[in-house]
Amino acid sequence: MSDVVILGAGIHPFGRFDTSYEEIGATAAAAALADAGVAWKDIQAAYLARMYLPATSGARILRRLGSTDIPIVDVEAACASGGVALRQAILAIRSGEADLVMVLGTEKMPRGFMDPRMIYAPWQIEMGMSLNPSYWSMRARRHMHEFGTTDLHIAKVAYKNHRNSVHNPNAMYRKEFSLEEIANSPLVCDPIRRLEICAPNDGAAAVIVASKERAAKLGGNPITIAACCHSIARFSADFRCPADSMSATANNPGPTEVTGHMAYERAGLGPDDIDCFEVQDTDAFCEVEIYEELGLCGLGEAGRLIDEGTTEIGGAKPVNMSGGLISKGEPVGASHLGQVVEIVSQLRGQSGKRQVEGAKVGLAHVLGAGGNCAVTILKR
Amino acid sequence: MANDTGGPRRAAIRDGLLTEPLDDLSKVRLQGSRCRQCGEVTLGRNSLCPNCGGSELEVVPLSDRGELWTYTVVRHKPPGDYRGPEPFRPFGLGLVELPDGLRVMSPIEGDVDSLTVGMPLTLKVAVHHTGPSGEDVVAFAFAPAR
């Protein structure tokens, strides 16, 4: 299998804007082209990751860059859409059909809770079982019961991510909150609080990917995609399906564990080889659970990892240097590519005050509805 | 789905979720589908097993008693066509482990501040709201066992 590399990356800040999704998306696409030193006319195929945009959004956005007849494909896999789009581009390159491809994620979403009709049956909505954070919160409660994880552990993750975001010009909030402010913010779904949860918003991010051979001709310092894997939750292995019931007897590993393992194997690396992580912190507890499922620590040990500061910038395993979704917001289709843009910046040593010193390998992880999970590992 | 006893017409909130008839709600149970191939029990009447894909499923009434496996409190009115009480009141939501081998997502009645993992619960089937054709829509919840 041929290596696929990232030649360039670009982002439109995550936030809330009056501009159209076409303009937001085109801004990130143009930035990625400029960063790669590649012209739009040389791109052979493009994939758009999005969940809340209308039909053929990819073509509508990218037409702004100039007349084209290349295949432009819209991809949707809930919160994992960006990873799935990136994987499609890699497959296109490995197939030999293309050697220079754009992957764009763009979203423009209404404020507040996400429209439940996208993922819930009418009866679940009528009964009030259609609030995404309620599912995450139930995971948190069970973890607290089994392993003694505390409200303070969860608050500490939110504290870390908000603090990291102060140094990220592309994040929405960019504000540090005290532990007290976080712990006293209103409950959304017990035990998860307002300042521990991400907000849907607008944003875009893009990368230009190429075969290693094409990249060599173009020059520059490409980042290698060591793995990009996608899977969906096995039977009864994840709450986010969204489940109306769970098996009490099946014991399947969760999608993060499965996809993470797949990516580690593909890359020939393990969690101890990764210098920095960007993971799905739709709520602060989600990040806690991911520490364990990606093997940053053993089962039930995430609380200790937080207390020891291991996942802070400067710790042994920094997580969500960008501020995570909690502070950036989650423009669903753009979120994984936003993580990839952050990892590229870290591996190039361009992350300023949020830089992980000497970072050579980074991992990006997303997880969402349908138990869709994507994990990408990049190295320089 | 409608009954013929002269009372208001009734319908389960999800087809195949509840045992019938619905005229005496104190006798209505949740029902599940037990796969003859792998043994998994899933909620409601299903034609295929979501675990093994088997097509020989037996519809079984589920236990009306269980234990709270985990829970949350929904503090904000859920989005979309939520048909719970007006004005909105925060309510418990949890996974109730039944002896049949599954955990059912369910509203949990009672004081939201007294929920604990492991607490015993009993099924409550009741009219939830009025449907689009004027029918009584029947849904379920679990409440602390007395």
Short mmCIF file of C-alpha atoms in Angstrom, two decimals:
data_model
loop_
_atom_site.label_atom_id
_atom_site.label_comp_id
_atom_site.label_asym_id
_atom_site.label_seq_id
_atom_site.Cartn_x
_atom_site.Cartn_y
_atom_site.Cartn_z
CA MET A 1 0.00 0.00 0.00
CA SER A 2 1.36 3.38 -0.96
CA ASP A 3 1.89 6.06 1.67
CA VAL A 4 -0.42 9.04 1.61
CA VAL A 5 0.71 12.39 2.96
CA ILE A 6 -0.74 15.74 3.92
CA LEU A 7 0.75 18.56 1.86
CA GLY A 8 -1.16 21.42 3.37
CA ALA A 9 -3.85 22.32 5.87
CA GLY A 10 -6.21 25.26 6.32
CA ILE A 11 -8.96 26.30 8.70
CA HIS A 12 -11.76 28.81 9.03
CA PRO A 13 -12.20 29.66 12.73
CA PHE A 14 -14.89 27.72 14.61
CA GLY A 15 -17.61 30.02 15.98
CA ARG A 16 -20.83 31.70 14.92
CA PHE A 17 -20.79 33.79 11.79
CA ASP A 18 -23.24 35.69 9.59
CA THR A 19 -21.45 34.45 6.46
CA SER A 20 -22.77 31.57 4.32
CA TYR A 21 -21.50 28.00 4.63
CA GLU A 22 -20.16 28.35 1.08
CA GLU A 23 -17.95 31.24 2.12
CA ILE A 24 -16.82 29.54 5.35
CA GLY A 25 -15.93 26.36 3.47
CA ALA A 26 -14.22 28.11 0.58
CA THR A 27 -12.05 30.07 3.03
CA ALA A 28 -10.67 26.88 4.58
CA ALA A 29 -10.25 25.21 1.17
CA ALA A 30 -8.30 28.17 -0.21
CA ALA A 31 -6.14 28.27 2.92
CA ALA A 32 -5.26 24.58 2.54
CA LEU A 33 -4.34 25.05 -1.13
CA ALA A 34 -2.14 28.03 -0.28
CA ASP A 35 -0.47 26.11 2.56
CA ALA A 36 0.21 23.18 0.23
CA GLY A 37 1.45 25.42 -2.58
CA VAL A 38 -0.99 23.68 -4.93
CA ALA A 39 -3.41 25.24 -7.45
CA TRP A 40 -7.12 24.35 -7.38
CA LYS A 41 -6.96 23.31 -11.04
CA ASP A 42 -4.47 20.56 -10.11
CA ILE A 43 -6.82 18.87 -7.60
CA GLN A 44 -8.27 15.65 -9.05
CA ALA A 45 -11.06 14.87 -6.59
CA ALA A 46 -12.60 16.45 -3.49
CA TYR A 47 -14.57 15.13 -0.51
CA LEU A 48 -16.77 17.28 1.71
CA ALA A 49 -17.61 16.11 5.23
CA ARG A 50 -20.86 17.63 6.49
CA MET A 51 -24.00 16.64 8.38
CA TYR A 52 -26.32 19.67 8.46
CA LEU A 53 -25.83 21.14 4.99
CA PRO A 54 -28.04 20.71 1.91
CA ALA A 55 -27.49 18.40 -1.06
CA THR A 56 -24.31 18.80 -3.14
CA SER A 57 -22.85 21.28 -0.68
CA GLY A 58 -19.33 20.25 -1.70
CA ALA A 59 -19.87 21.36 -5.28
CA ARG A 60 -21.62 24.55 -4.18
CA ILE A 61 -18.69 25.49 -1.93
CA LEU A 62 -15.84 24.51 -4.21
CA ARG A 63 -17.27 26.08 -7.36
CA ARG A 64 -16.26 29.34 -5.73
CA LEU A 65 -12.62 28.43 -6.30
CA GLY A 66 -13.06 28.27 -10.08
CA SER A 67 -14.65 26.18 -12.83
CA THR A 68 -14.04 22.46 -12.37
CA ASP A 69 -15.38 19.08 -13.51
CA ILE A 70 -13.68 16.86 -10.91
CA PRO A 71 -15.73 14.46 -8.76
CA ILE A 72 -16.84 16.21 -5.57
CA VAL A 73 -18.48 13.89 -3.06
CA ASP A 74 -20.39 14.78 0.09
CA VAL A 75 -19.75 12.40 2.99
CA GLU A 76 -21.74 11.98 6.21
CA ALA A 77 -21.00 9.86 9.26
CA ALA A 78 -22.21 12.14 12.08
CA CYS A 79 -19.35 13.39 14.30
CA ALA A 80 -16.91 11.10 12.44
CA SER A 81 -17.71 12.60 9.01
CA GLY A 82 -14.31 14.28 8.65
CA GLY A 83 -12.41 11.06 9.32
CA VAL A 84 -14.56 9.17 6.86
CA ALA A 85 -14.00 11.81 4.16
CA LEU A 86 -10.25 11.70 4.75
CA ARG A 87 -10.33 7.92 4.50
CA GLN A 88 -12.18 8.13 1.16
CA ALA A 89 -9.45 10.41 -0.19
CA ILE A 90 -6.77 7.97 0.96
CA LEU A 91 -8.60 5.10 -0.72
CA ALA A 92 -8.88 7.11 -3.95
CA ILE A 93 -5.14 7.71 -3.91
CA ARG A 94 -4.28 4.10 -3.04
CA SER A 95 -6.51 2.89 -5.87
CA GLY A 96 -4.42 4.87 -8.33
CA GLU A 97 -7.40 6.93 -9.49
CA ALA A 98 -5.90 10.14 -8.12
CA ASP A 99 -2.73 11.42 -6.52
CA LEU A 100 -3.77 14.91 -5.38
CA VAL A 101 -7.05 15.26 -3.48
CA MET A 102 -8.79 17.83 -1.29
CA VAL A 103 -10.65 16.91 1.91
CA LEU A 104 -12.88 19.62 3.32
CA GLY A 105 -15.14 19.68 6.36
CA THR A 106 -17.73 22.42 6.66
CA GLU A 107 -20.71 23.00 8.90
CA LYS A 108 -23.16 25.72 9.80
CA MET A 109 -25.50 24.74 12.61
CA PRO A 110 -28.31 26.34 14.58
CA ARG A 111 -27.72 27.25 18.23
CA GLY A 112 -28.81 24.99 21.07
CA PHE A 113 -29.48 21.25 21.20
CA MET A 114 -29.15 19.47 17.86
CA ASP A 115 -32.32 18.66 15.88
CA PRO A 116 -33.33 15.27 17.33
CA ARG A 117 -35.07 14.11 14.14
CA MET A 118 -31.64 13.59 12.63
CA ILE A 119 -30.97 10.57 14.86
CA TYR A 120 -33.98 9.67 17.02
CA ALA A 121 -37.27 7.91 16.30
CA PRO A 122 -40.44 9.98 16.91
CA TRP A 123 -41.41 7.99 20.04
CA GLN A 124 -38.00 8.63 21.63
CA ILE A 125 -38.46 12.36 20.99
CA GLU A 126 -42.00 12.37 22.40
CA MET A 127 -40.80 10.63 25.58
CA GLY A 128 -37.88 13.02 26.08
CA MET A 129 -35.13 10.51 25.33
CA SER A 130 -33.65 12.65 22.56
CA LEU A 131 -31.18 14.88 24.32
CA ASN A 132 -27.67 13.87 23.24
CA PRO A 133 -26.00 14.91 26.53
CA SER A 134 -28.30 12.61 28.50
CA TYR A 135 -26.62 9.59 26.93
CA TRP A 136 -23.11 10.87 27.65
CA SER A 137 -24.17 11.69 31.21
CA MET A 138 -25.39 8.16 31.83
CA ARG A 139 -21.96 6.87 30.77
CA ALA A 140 -20.39 9.30 33.24
CA ARG A 141 -22.66 8.21 36.11
CA ARG A 142 -21.86 4.54 35.55
CA HIS A 143 -18.10 5.24 35.40
CA MET A 144 -18.35 7.17 38.67
CA HIS A 145 -20.21 4.26 40.24
CA GLU A 146 -17.76 1.61 39.05
CA PHE A 147 -14.43 3.42 39.40
CA GLY A 148 -14.91 6.30 41.82
CA THR A 149 -14.45 8.96 39.15
CA THR A 150 -15.63 12.28 40.60
CA ASP A 151 -17.32 15.52 39.52
CA LEU A 152 -13.94 17.16 40.14
CA HIS A 153 -12.16 14.86 37.66
CA ILE A 154 -14.68 15.83 34.99
CA ALA A 155 -14.40 19.52 35.85
CA LYS A 156 -10.60 19.32 35.63
CA VAL A 157 -10.80 18.12 32.02
CA ALA A 158 -13.05 21.07 31.12
CA TYR A 159 -10.67 23.41 33.00
CA LYS A 160 -7.67 22.11 31.03
CA ASN A 161 -9.38 22.42 27.66
CA HIS A 162 -10.80 25.89 28.24
CA ARG A 163 -7.36 27.03 29.43
CA ASN A 164 -5.63 25.57 26.36
CA SER A 165 -8.06 27.36 24.04
CA VAL A 166 -6.88 30.79 25.18
CA HIS A 167 -3.88 30.26 22.87
CA ASN A 168 -5.92 29.02 19.89
CA PRO A 169 -7.10 31.85 17.60
CA ASN A 170 -9.46 29.42 15.83
CA ALA A 171 -11.44 28.44 18.97
CA MET A 172 -14.87 29.93 19.74
CA TYR A 173 -14.64 30.77 23.46
CA ARG A 174 -10.92 31.30 24.17
CA LYS A 175 -11.66 31.98 27.82
CA GLU A 176 -10.17 30.42 30.93
CA PHE A 177 -12.68 29.45 33.61
CA SER A 178 -11.82 28.62 37.23
CA LEU A 179 -12.59 25.14 38.56
CA GLU A 180 -15.21 26.79 40.79
CA GLU A 181 -16.91 28.46 37.81
CA ILE A 182 -17.02 25.14 35.98
CA ALA A 183 -18.21 23.14 39.00
CA ASN A 184 -20.93 25.73 39.71
CA SER A 185 -22.14 26.15 36.14
CA PRO A 186 -25.72 24.90 35.62
CA LEU A 187 -26.34 21.17 35.23
CA VAL A 188 -27.42 20.21 31.71
CA CYS A 189 -27.83 16.48 32.38
CA ASP A 190 -26.45 15.33 35.73
CA PRO A 191 -23.51 15.13 36.30
CA ILE A 192 -22.54 17.11 33.17
CA ARG A 193 -22.59 20.92 33.41
CA ARG A 194 -22.84 23.80 30.97
CA LEU A 195 -19.10 24.55 30.96
CA GLU A 196 -18.28 20.85 30.47
CA ILE A 197 -20.13 20.47 27.21
CA CYS A 198 -19.54 21.54 23.61
CA ALA A 199 -21.85 23.68 21.48
CA PRO A 200 -22.75 23.09 17.84
CA ASN A 201 -21.50 25.99 15.70
CA ASP A 202 -20.01 27.00 12.34
CA GLY A 203 -16.58 26.29 10.94
CA ALA A 204 -14.50 24.61 8.28
CA ALA A 205 -11.15 22.88 7.93
CA ALA A 206 -9.38 21.31 4.96
CA VAL A 207 -6.30 19.32 4.00
CA ILE A 208 -4.64 18.58 0.68
CA VAL A 209 -3.52 14.96 0.49
CA ALA A 210 -1.24 13.34 -2.07
CA SER A 211 0.58 10.14 -2.84
CA LYS A 212 4.12 10.07 -1.48
CA GLU A 213 5.43 10.04 -5.07
CA ARG A 214 3.46 13.11 -6.11
CA ALA A 215 4.49 14.87 -2.90
CA ALA A 216 8.16 14.18 -3.62
CA LYS A 217 7.83 15.96 -6.97
CA LEU A 218 6.08 18.92 -5.33
CA GLY A 219 8.67 19.27 -2.56
CA GLY A 220 8.01 20.70 0.88
CA ASN A 221 7.73 18.90 4.21
CA PRO A 222 4.70 16.64 4.05
CA ILE A 223 3.14 14.97 7.08
CA THR A 224 2.62 11.21 6.73
CA ILE A 225 -0.82 9.71 7.41
CA ALA A 226 0.25 6.63 9.35
CA ALA A 227 -3.36 5.46 9.82
CA CYS A 228 -6.89 6.64 9.18
CA CYS A 229 -9.51 4.17 10.37
CA HIS A 230 -13.28 4.21 10.72
CA SER A 231 -15.66 1.78 12.36
CA ILE A 232 -19.13 1.73 13.82
CA ALA A 233 -20.14 0.33 17.18
CA ARG A 234 -20.66 -3.40 17.40
CA PHE A 235 -23.90 -4.73 18.87
CA SER A 236 -24.75 -2.90 22.07
CA ALA A 237 -21.23 -1.48 22.44
CA ASP A 238 -22.07 2.21 22.57
CA PHE A 239 -24.78 4.50 23.93
CA ARG A 240 -24.58 6.94 21.08
CA CYS A 241 -26.41 4.77 18.57
CA PRO A 242 -28.76 6.17 20.11
CA ALA A 243 -29.85 3.12 22.01
CA ASP A 244 -33.37 2.39 23.21
CA SER A 245 -31.90 -0.53 25.14
CA MET A 246 -28.55 -2.17 25.77
CA SER A 247 -27.70 -5.81 26.21
CA ALA A 248 -26.83 -6.85 29.76
CA THR A 249 -24.98 -9.92 28.48
CA ALA A 250 -23.08 -8.94 25.31
CA ASN A 251 -19.67 -7.56 26.16
CA ASN A 252 -18.37 -5.98 22.97
CA PRO A 253 -15.54 -3.43 23.19
CA GLY A 254 -16.59 0.16 22.41
CA PRO A 255 -15.93 1.81 19.05
CA THR A 256 -13.07 3.97 20.36
CA GLU A 257 -11.21 0.91 21.62
CA VAL A 258 -11.85 -0.99 18.38
CA THR A 259 -10.94 1.87 16.02
CA GLY A 260 -7.99 2.96 18.16
CA HIS A 261 -6.59 -0.57 18.12
CA MET A 262 -7.06 -0.73 14.34
CA ALA A 263 -5.20 2.56 13.88
CA TYR A 264 -2.35 1.61 16.23
CA GLU A 265 -1.91 -1.65 14.35
CA ARG A 266 -1.98 0.03 10.95
CA ALA A 267 0.57 2.63 12.07
CA GLY A 268 2.73 0.06 13.87
CA LEU A 269 2.59 2.30 16.93
CA GLY A 270 1.11 2.18 20.42
CA PRO A 271 -0.27 4.84 22.75
CA ASP A 272 3.17 5.42 24.29
CA ASP A 273 4.55 6.40 20.86
CA ILE A 274 2.04 9.24 20.45
CA ASP A 275 3.23 12.71 21.47
CA CYS A 276 -0.09 14.55 21.33
CA PHE A 277 -3.79 13.76 21.05
CA GLU A 278 -6.92 15.59 19.89
CA VAL A 279 -10.02 13.66 21.00
CA GLN A 280 -13.83 13.92 21.06
CA ASP A 281 -14.69 15.95 24.14
CA THR A 282 -18.32 16.61 23.29
CA ASP A 283 -18.49 16.60 27.05
CA ALA A 284 -15.64 16.49 29.52
CA PHE A 285 -16.50 12.97 30.65
CA CYS A 286 -16.20 11.68 27.09
CA GLU A 287 -12.52 12.64 27.19
CA VAL A 288 -12.12 10.79 30.52
CA GLU A 289 -13.44 7.58 28.99
CA ILE A 290 -11.32 7.99 25.86
CA TYR A 291 -8.11 8.07 27.96
CA GLU A 292 -8.90 4.50 28.93
CA GLU A 293 -10.22 3.30 25.58
CA LEU A 294 -7.22 4.65 23.64
CA GLY A 295 -4.87 3.05 26.16
CA LEU A 296 -3.45 6.21 27.74
CA CYS A 297 -4.12 4.43 31.02
CA GLY A 298 -5.85 1.28 32.24
CA LEU A 299 -9.55 0.80 32.82
CA GLY A 300 -10.74 2.93 35.74
CA GLU A 301 -7.48 4.89 35.93
CA ALA A 302 -8.51 8.04 34.05
CA GLY A 303 -9.19 9.98 37.24
CA ARG A 304 -5.62 9.43 38.38
CA LEU A 305 -4.31 10.50 34.96
CA ILE A 306 -6.15 13.81 35.28
CA ASP A 307 -5.02 14.36 38.87
CA GLU A 308 -1.41 13.80 37.84
CA GLY A 309 -1.65 16.33 35.00
CA THR A 310 -0.52 13.75 32.45
CA THR A 311 -2.83 15.08 29.73
CA GLU A 312 -1.91 18.75 30.07
CA ILE A 313 0.40 20.48 27.61
CA GLY A 314 3.75 19.73 29.22
CA GLY A 315 2.49 16.39 30.59
CA ALA A 316 3.56 13.02 29.21
CA LYS A 317 0.42 12.61 27.06
CA PRO A 318 -1.06 16.00 26.15
CA VAL A 319 -4.71 15.88 25.05
CA ASN A 320 -6.72 18.59 23.28
CA MET A 321 -4.02 21.21 23.02
CA SER A 322 -6.41 23.16 20.76
CA GLY A 323 -8.92 23.50 23.58
CA GLY A 324 -11.02 20.62 22.32
CA LEU A 325 -14.60 20.79 21.18
CA ILE A 326 -15.59 22.17 24.58
CA SER A 327 -13.97 25.48 23.70
CA LYS A 328 -13.81 25.36 19.91
CA GLY A 329 -17.42 24.24 19.47
CA GLU A 330 -18.39 21.31 17.27
CA PRO A 331 -19.18 22.13 13.65
CA VAL A 332 -19.82 18.42 13.14
CA GLY A 333 -18.52 17.91 9.59
CA ALA A 334 -15.47 20.09 10.24
CA SER A 335 -14.46 18.82 13.66
CA HIS A 336 -12.15 15.92 12.75
CA LEU A 337 -10.41 17.94 10.04
CA GLY A 338 -10.02 20.72 12.60
CA GLN A 339 -8.23 18.19 14.82
CA VAL A 340 -6.05 17.14 11.90
CA VAL A 341 -5.16 20.79 11.22
CA GLU A 342 -4.12 21.10 14.88
CA ILE A 343 -1.97 17.95 14.76
CA VAL A 344 -0.30 19.12 11.52
CA SER A 345 0.47 22.43 13.21
CA GLN A 346 1.89 20.61 16.26
CA LEU A 347 4.07 18.31 14.14
CA ARG A 348 5.42 21.32 12.24
CA GLY A 349 6.17 23.12 15.52
CA GLN A 350 3.85 25.99 14.60
CA SER A 351 1.50 25.93 17.59
CA GLY A 352 3.01 28.79 19.60
CA LYS A 353 2.04 28.79 23.27
CA ARG A 354 0.10 25.53 22.95
CA GLN A 355 3.01 23.72 21.27
CA VAL A 356 3.96 20.26 22.55
CA GLU A 357 7.75 20.37 22.49
CA GLY A 358 9.29 18.09 19.90
CA ALA A 359 6.01 16.48 18.83
CA LYS A 360 6.64 13.91 16.08
CA VAL A 361 3.50 11.77 16.17
CA GLY A 362 -0.09 12.86 16.83
CA LEU A 363 -3.50 11.20 16.99
CA ALA A 364 -6.96 12.60 16.24
CA HIS A 365 -10.17 10.87 17.39
CA VAL A 366 -13.88 11.50 16.84
CA LEU A 367 -16.95 9.58 17.98
CA GLY A 368 -20.63 10.21 17.42
CA ALA A 369 -24.09 9.04 16.48
CA GLY A 370 -24.43 5.52 15.19
CA GLY A 371 -21.31 4.71 17.19
CA ASN A 372 -19.29 6.15 14.29
CA CYS A 373 -15.64 6.47 15.30
CA ALA A 374 -12.63 7.64 13.32
CA VAL A 375 -8.99 7.68 14.40
CA THR A 376 -6.20 9.29 12.36
CA ILE A 377 -2.52 9.03 13.25
CA LEU A 378 -0.07 11.50 11.69
CA LYS A 379 3.72 11.59 11.87
CA ARG A 380 6.48 13.76 10.55
CA MET B 1 -54.34 -1.18 18.20
CA ALA B 2 -57.64 0.50 19.13
CA ASN B 3 -59.70 -1.31 21.72
CA ASP B 4 -63.41 -2.03 21.46
CA THR B 5 -64.48 -1.45 25.05
CA GLY B 6 -66.08 1.93 24.45
CA GLY B 7 -63.32 3.91 26.18
CA PRO B 8 -60.97 6.27 24.36
CA ARG B 9 -58.98 4.65 21.58
CA ARG B 10 -55.48 3.75 22.67
CA ALA B 11 -52.24 3.10 20.85
CA ALA B 12 -48.74 2.19 22.02
CA ILE B 13 -46.23 5.02 21.52
CA ARG B 14 -44.18 2.59 19.42
CA ASP B 15 -45.75 -0.30 17.57
CA GLY B 16 -44.81 -3.60 19.18
CA LEU B 17 -43.36 -2.04 22.33
CA LEU B 18 -46.16 -3.06 24.72
CA THR B 19 -48.20 -6.21 25.30
CA GLU B 20 -51.84 -5.94 24.27
CA PRO B 21 -54.69 -5.33 24.88
CA LEU B 22 -54.28 -1.82 26.26
CA ASP B 23 -57.63 -1.50 28.05
CA ASP B 24 -56.33 -2.39 31.53
CA LEU B 25 -52.98 -0.62 31.70
CA SER B 26 -52.09 -2.26 35.03
CA LYS B 27 -51.70 -5.54 33.11
CA VAL B 28 -49.63 -4.15 30.23
CA ARG B 29 -45.93 -5.01 30.07
CA LEU B 30 -43.02 -4.03 27.88
CA GLN B 31 -42.27 -6.71 25.36
CA GLY B 32 -39.05 -7.86 23.78
CA SER B 33 -37.80 -10.19 21.06
CA ARG B 34 -35.69 -13.18 22.04
CA CYS B 35 -33.44 -14.53 19.30
CA ARG B 36 -33.62 -18.33 19.05
CA GLN B 37 -30.13 -18.36 17.52
CA CYS B 38 -28.03 -16.24 19.93
CA GLY B 39 -30.40 -15.74 22.85
CA GLU B 40 -30.17 -11.93 22.91
CA VAL B 41 -33.32 -10.14 23.99
CA THR B 42 -33.98 -6.77 22.34
CA LEU B 43 -36.65 -4.20 23.13
CA GLY B 44 -39.93 -4.33 21.19
CA ARG B 45 -41.17 -6.60 18.44
CA ASN B 46 -38.36 -7.08 15.95
CA SER B 47 -38.15 -9.26 12.86
CA LEU B 48 -34.36 -9.56 12.78
CA CYS B 49 -31.85 -9.93 15.61
CA PRO B 50 -29.53 -6.89 15.67
CA ASN B 51 -26.81 -9.05 17.23
CA CYS B 52 -26.57 -12.10 14.95
CA GLY B 53 -29.01 -11.27 12.14
CA GLY B 54 -31.15 -14.31 13.01
CA SER B 55 -34.74 -14.26 11.79
CA GLU B 56 -36.35 -16.62 14.30
CA LEU B 57 -37.41 -14.30 17.07
CA GLU B 58 -39.90 -14.99 19.82
CA VAL B 59 -41.85 -12.05 21.22
CA VAL B 60 -41.76 -12.23 25.03
CA PRO B 61 -43.25 -10.06 27.79
CA LEU B 62 -40.49 -8.42 29.80
CA SER B 63 -40.24 -8.28 33.56
CA ASP B 64 -41.98 -5.34 35.23
CA ARG B 65 -39.23 -5.10 37.83
CA GLY B 66 -35.66 -3.99 37.42
CA GLU B 67 -32.73 -2.10 38.91
CA LEU B 68 -31.37 1.30 37.94
CA TRP B 69 -28.05 0.61 36.15
CA THR B 70 -27.22 4.25 35.47
CA TYR B 71 -29.14 7.51 35.23
CA THR B 72 -29.12 11.21 34.55
CA VAL B 73 -31.48 14.08 35.20
CA VAL B 74 -32.75 15.91 32.13
CA ARG B 75 -32.65 19.54 33.31
CA HIS B 76 -33.73 21.24 30.08
CA LYS B 77 -36.78 20.69 27.92
CA PRO B 78 -35.73 18.24 25.19
CA PRO B 79 -35.75 19.67 21.66
CA GLY B 80 -38.34 18.88 19.00
CA ASP B 81 -41.72 17.25 19.57
CA TYR B 82 -41.35 16.41 23.27
CA ARG B 83 -44.79 15.55 24.70
CA GLY B 84 -44.06 15.51 28.43
CA PRO B 85 -45.74 17.70 31.05
CA GLU B 86 -46.16 21.44 30.46
CA PRO B 87 -44.59 23.44 31.93
CA PHE B 88 -41.45 21.32 31.67
CA ARG B 89 -40.25 19.61 34.83
CA PRO B 90 -36.76 18.08 35.13
CA PHE B 91 -37.03 14.30 35.08
CA GLY B 92 -34.88 11.24 35.65
CA LEU B 93 -33.77 9.15 32.69
CA GLY B 94 -31.94 5.88 33.12
CA LEU B 95 -31.04 2.44 31.95
CA VAL B 96 -33.13 -0.09 33.85
CA GLU B 97 -31.58 -3.57 34.04
CA LEU B 98 -34.24 -6.26 33.71
CA PRO B 99 -33.73 -9.92 34.64
CA ASP B 100 -34.46 -10.74 30.97
CA GLY B 101 -30.88 -9.76 30.03
CA LEU B 102 -31.28 -6.23 28.75
CA ARG B 103 -31.18 -2.66 30.03
CA VAL B 104 -34.03 -0.46 28.87
CA MET B 105 -33.74 3.32 28.43
CA SER B 106 -36.60 4.76 30.41
CA PRO B 107 -37.91 7.86 32.13
CA ILE B 108 -37.58 7.39 35.91
CA GLU B 109 -40.41 8.81 37.98
CA GLY B 110 -40.05 10.31 41.44
CA ASP B 111 -37.71 12.74 43.13
CA VAL B 112 -34.78 13.45 40.79
CA ASP B 113 -32.48 14.01 43.75
CA SER B 114 -33.05 10.56 45.26
CA LEU B 115 -31.91 8.46 42.31
CA THR B 116 -29.14 5.94 43.02
CA VAL B 117 -27.47 3.24 40.96
CA GLY B 118 -28.93 -0.12 41.94
CA MET B 119 -32.27 1.14 43.27
CA PRO B 120 -35.20 -1.24 42.64
CA LEU B 121 -37.83 -0.03 40.18
CA THR B 122 -41.20 -1.12 38.88
CA LEU B 123 -42.80 -0.55 35.48
CA LYS B 124 -45.55 2.05 35.10
CA VAL B 125 -47.59 2.06 31.91
CA ALA B 126 -49.81 5.11 31.41
CA VAL B 127 -51.43 7.38 28.87
CA HIS B 128 -48.66 9.79 27.87
CA HIS B 129 -50.32 12.28 25.52
CA THR B 130 -53.07 12.64 22.92
CA GLY B 131 -52.07 11.55 19.43
CA PRO B 132 -52.78 13.26 16.11
CA SER B 133 -56.12 11.40 15.65
CA GLY B 134 -57.31 12.06 19.19
CA GLU B 135 -56.13 8.65 20.44
CA ASP B 136 -54.58 8.13 23.84
CA VAL B 137 -50.90 7.37 23.29
CA VAL B 138 -49.64 4.87 25.87
CA ALA B 139 -46.03 4.98 27.02
CA PHE B 140 -43.97 3.66 29.92
CA ALA B 141 -41.73 4.73 32.75
CA PHE B 142 -40.15 3.09 35.77
CA ALA B 143 -40.81 4.26 39.31
CA PRO B 144 -39.14 3.48 42.66
CA ALA B 145 -40.42 0.12 43.94
CA ARG B 146 -42.53 0.34 47.07
#
